[in-house]
């Protein structure tokens, strides 16, 4: 009998929709949780990399003689070796960003490895450096730009004989000429890093031809093959393990060449090798988010409905170029007429990596600010401009959901009572306050996932799944889904994740994990229950289809007298465990368990000191939908975390790069500014889960709430000052400069 | 970790003091009494080869979580290195070489200190407590509240925060929210658990 997969209704649910503590909470809070960095097998060698000190150079010589002599140093591995080619000409590696690892020293202690690194003599020839990604003209002059694509969409079509570009130019100018209100704006957002607190790295060891890798990764099931390909061995001979990971945010999908090096050094020395990036290497190499800068002319009718958008934007994804995709510009809002053009810039900085909701936070910050400037120009409430323009959106969520969420957010913020026209608030000394908002969307589709489930005759339940817990509470989600399915408590379920030996599950990226594991665990659970139901039904002499499992009992839903305790039911299995493997394929159409497409609204209330330029968060409200919510407490934590990460890039953090040498000058936590506990103000989260959303199934949540903060906070600062501070983060210096420019 | 270790080659010239003088000066009194024997101090100094790097290894006794441990140390060895790599107490995390992240926070004689920037010889003769001492069978109220308030995501900052909060509440058991917001800014959480940490503290205060 085919099992019909479904979730219980809200009323029927005993576990789903409740907020048990995360299962590994105590392990994390008492230091018992072991991360990759904490893995200390016997005979461990500790490895350190030497980073390239220049943004662009040719390596002439790497002399490791002195390093090898340092007591405690066991092995030196050169990654970028200058050599002589077959034609007798020297081959000198060209390094295109600072920090790139050139050599690795392995030693008995951390200190000896570090001393070995310091003793390597490096000879290099500096080459031209370009890092100023905000300077489009300079980038063009330096030959660092490439086309990033674009699109023109107009209500009127060109005539047969018209040149399309000329027509577009004329038509856009006509529309702007006809517009009642025109905004010409410039907006930007600087590059930031992922800054995982646990740096990238691994502990690698071999047993014969089999590699065991503890890897700090958000992709347990996919990295075994990546190791295997790089090392030319079979994927079955690689075991990747990651029980705990200290942050990923989109930057830890691969072993990276340094984990491959750790495996090679381990092979060469016959000892386990731990190679973690140092803090500055983590900031330089471990991932960064592309910048974005946008110039726009926007036209609107008398009511504030945007009728035309004409923008060009640029930015950098670092050493391999890249730019925020034009497809998300303007963000969510999609006027009937628009032209958008993107230009990518290649700089001498490490290549960007996927950063939580790739492109969306930047797109939101550089375009929903223009919509707010329209409100400022018209002297009307930004809320009304956002609401009106919901008529023209391109989003994964519906306009009416945004409208409902806006109403809730406004109530929580007390928006109407607090709002004042831009720059017209009452000052308290030099401090002015303001409100701003933004809206966002994301997919959150469920990733591939397989789950193997065993129900033992003694009633114990264990599951195996090659997923990982990025910090979202994956173990807890898995346990809740199974506990709900079997009508047992969550601590009676043993969840096994974090190993590539377990059935494959997709990488945790793009808010795909909660959907993935809910799919695979619910399916496995329902499949297993159907099998158990047959045995139980035979024993109780009832129809198997009538069997339900709840409140620790398995029995007929029609006759409550006919039931067994969970343990008794499982004892009917005989001597062998019941084993079931269920599988979910990403994109499966019409799954009743998961879905994709969410929306969300955020509103910020800030206080800005006009004299010092310091921006303080007063209150920050997030309203977020995510389909069916498994654990509201964990969901709320995700949103709070995203809001704080948003405060970070809106007000504090940015990568600062020296234009002469390409050096990332603030690559230590003492200089790379991040918000602290006292910087967040009051945070308010509302989970929006009406039945119309809940019935859609589970949808991922990791990315969406990190998208709106930049625009919402920038808009709030603009509302306070009456002046746009164009580029994020809104540091005191930028605030003061923007004020000075206007007076 | 460049600040602590990057000076190894430039040593004396760059930092302007020799490690020998350092041992004799600030750290010597405490260190010498605690060292297993005076001869080992001499041995440590005797190993200096004039290139600014001391390699002498000595055996010292550390008081960690109420138990005495014999560990190996060089003058340059940090407390964090010993805790993590010799005693396998990996709760304190190596996030920054200086105290800017707070992830390596431990208690030394009941005061919060950064194990990453404390040389282990400075910790000799003092009572060191790590986050592990707050766990186990008698779970401390602070980690318990961190769990119930969900003040942890990836958890990498959490042990450092737990110790910092424990120390803060020992000093200010009745701290107001305002004091909490101004008194706990030594730790960084990248995942953004601050709001729930504030909640966790209010749970401890209330209980
Ligand atoms: S929980 Fe991840 S850094 Fe704090």
mmCIF file of C-alpha atoms in Angstrom, chain B residues 2 11 24 42 54 60 81 84 98 103 108 115 125 129 133 137-139 166 172 187 190:
data_model
loop_
_atom_site.group_PDB
_atom_site.id
_atom_site.type_symbol
_atom_site.label_atom_id
_atom_site.label_comp_id
_atom_site.label_asym_id
_atom_site.label_seq_id
_atom_site.Cartn_x
_atom_site.Cartn_y
_atom_site.Cartn_z
ATOM 1 C CA UNK B 2 50.030 36.501 13.842
ATOM 2 C CA UNK B 11 62.079 38.410 17.761
ATOM 3 C CA UNK B 24 63.204 37.313 34.848
ATOM 4 C CA UNK B 42 68.161 27.586 34.074
ATOM 5 C CA UNK B 54 63.485 30.418 23.685
ATOM 6 C CA UNK B 60 54.899 22.880 35.226
ATOM 7 C CA UNK B 81 47.450 25.913 23.678
ATOM 8 C CA UNK B 84 43.336 22.493 24.129
ATOM 9 C CA UNK B 98 44.118 38.704 21.211
ATOM 10 C CA UNK B 103 36.005 32.982 22.537
ATOM 11 C CA UNK B 108 41.739 32.668 36.395
ATOM 12 C CA UNK B 115 43.486 32.076 27.470
ATOM 13 C CA UNK B 125 49.840 28.845 40.901
ATOM 14 C CA UNK B 129 38.434 27.179 35.490
ATOM 15 C CA UNK B 133 33.709 22.856 34.840
ATOM 16 C CA UNK B 137 26.495 16.068 36.305
ATOM 17 C CA UNK B 138 26.059 19.371 38.136
ATOM 18 C CA UNK B 139 25.112 21.621 35.267
ATOM 19 C CA UNK B 166 29.174 33.353 34.580
ATOM 20 C CA UNK B 172 26.705 41.486 39.366
ATOM 21 C CA UNK B 187 32.603 38.559 23.099
ATOM 22 C CA UNK B 190 28.837 35.784 14.301
#
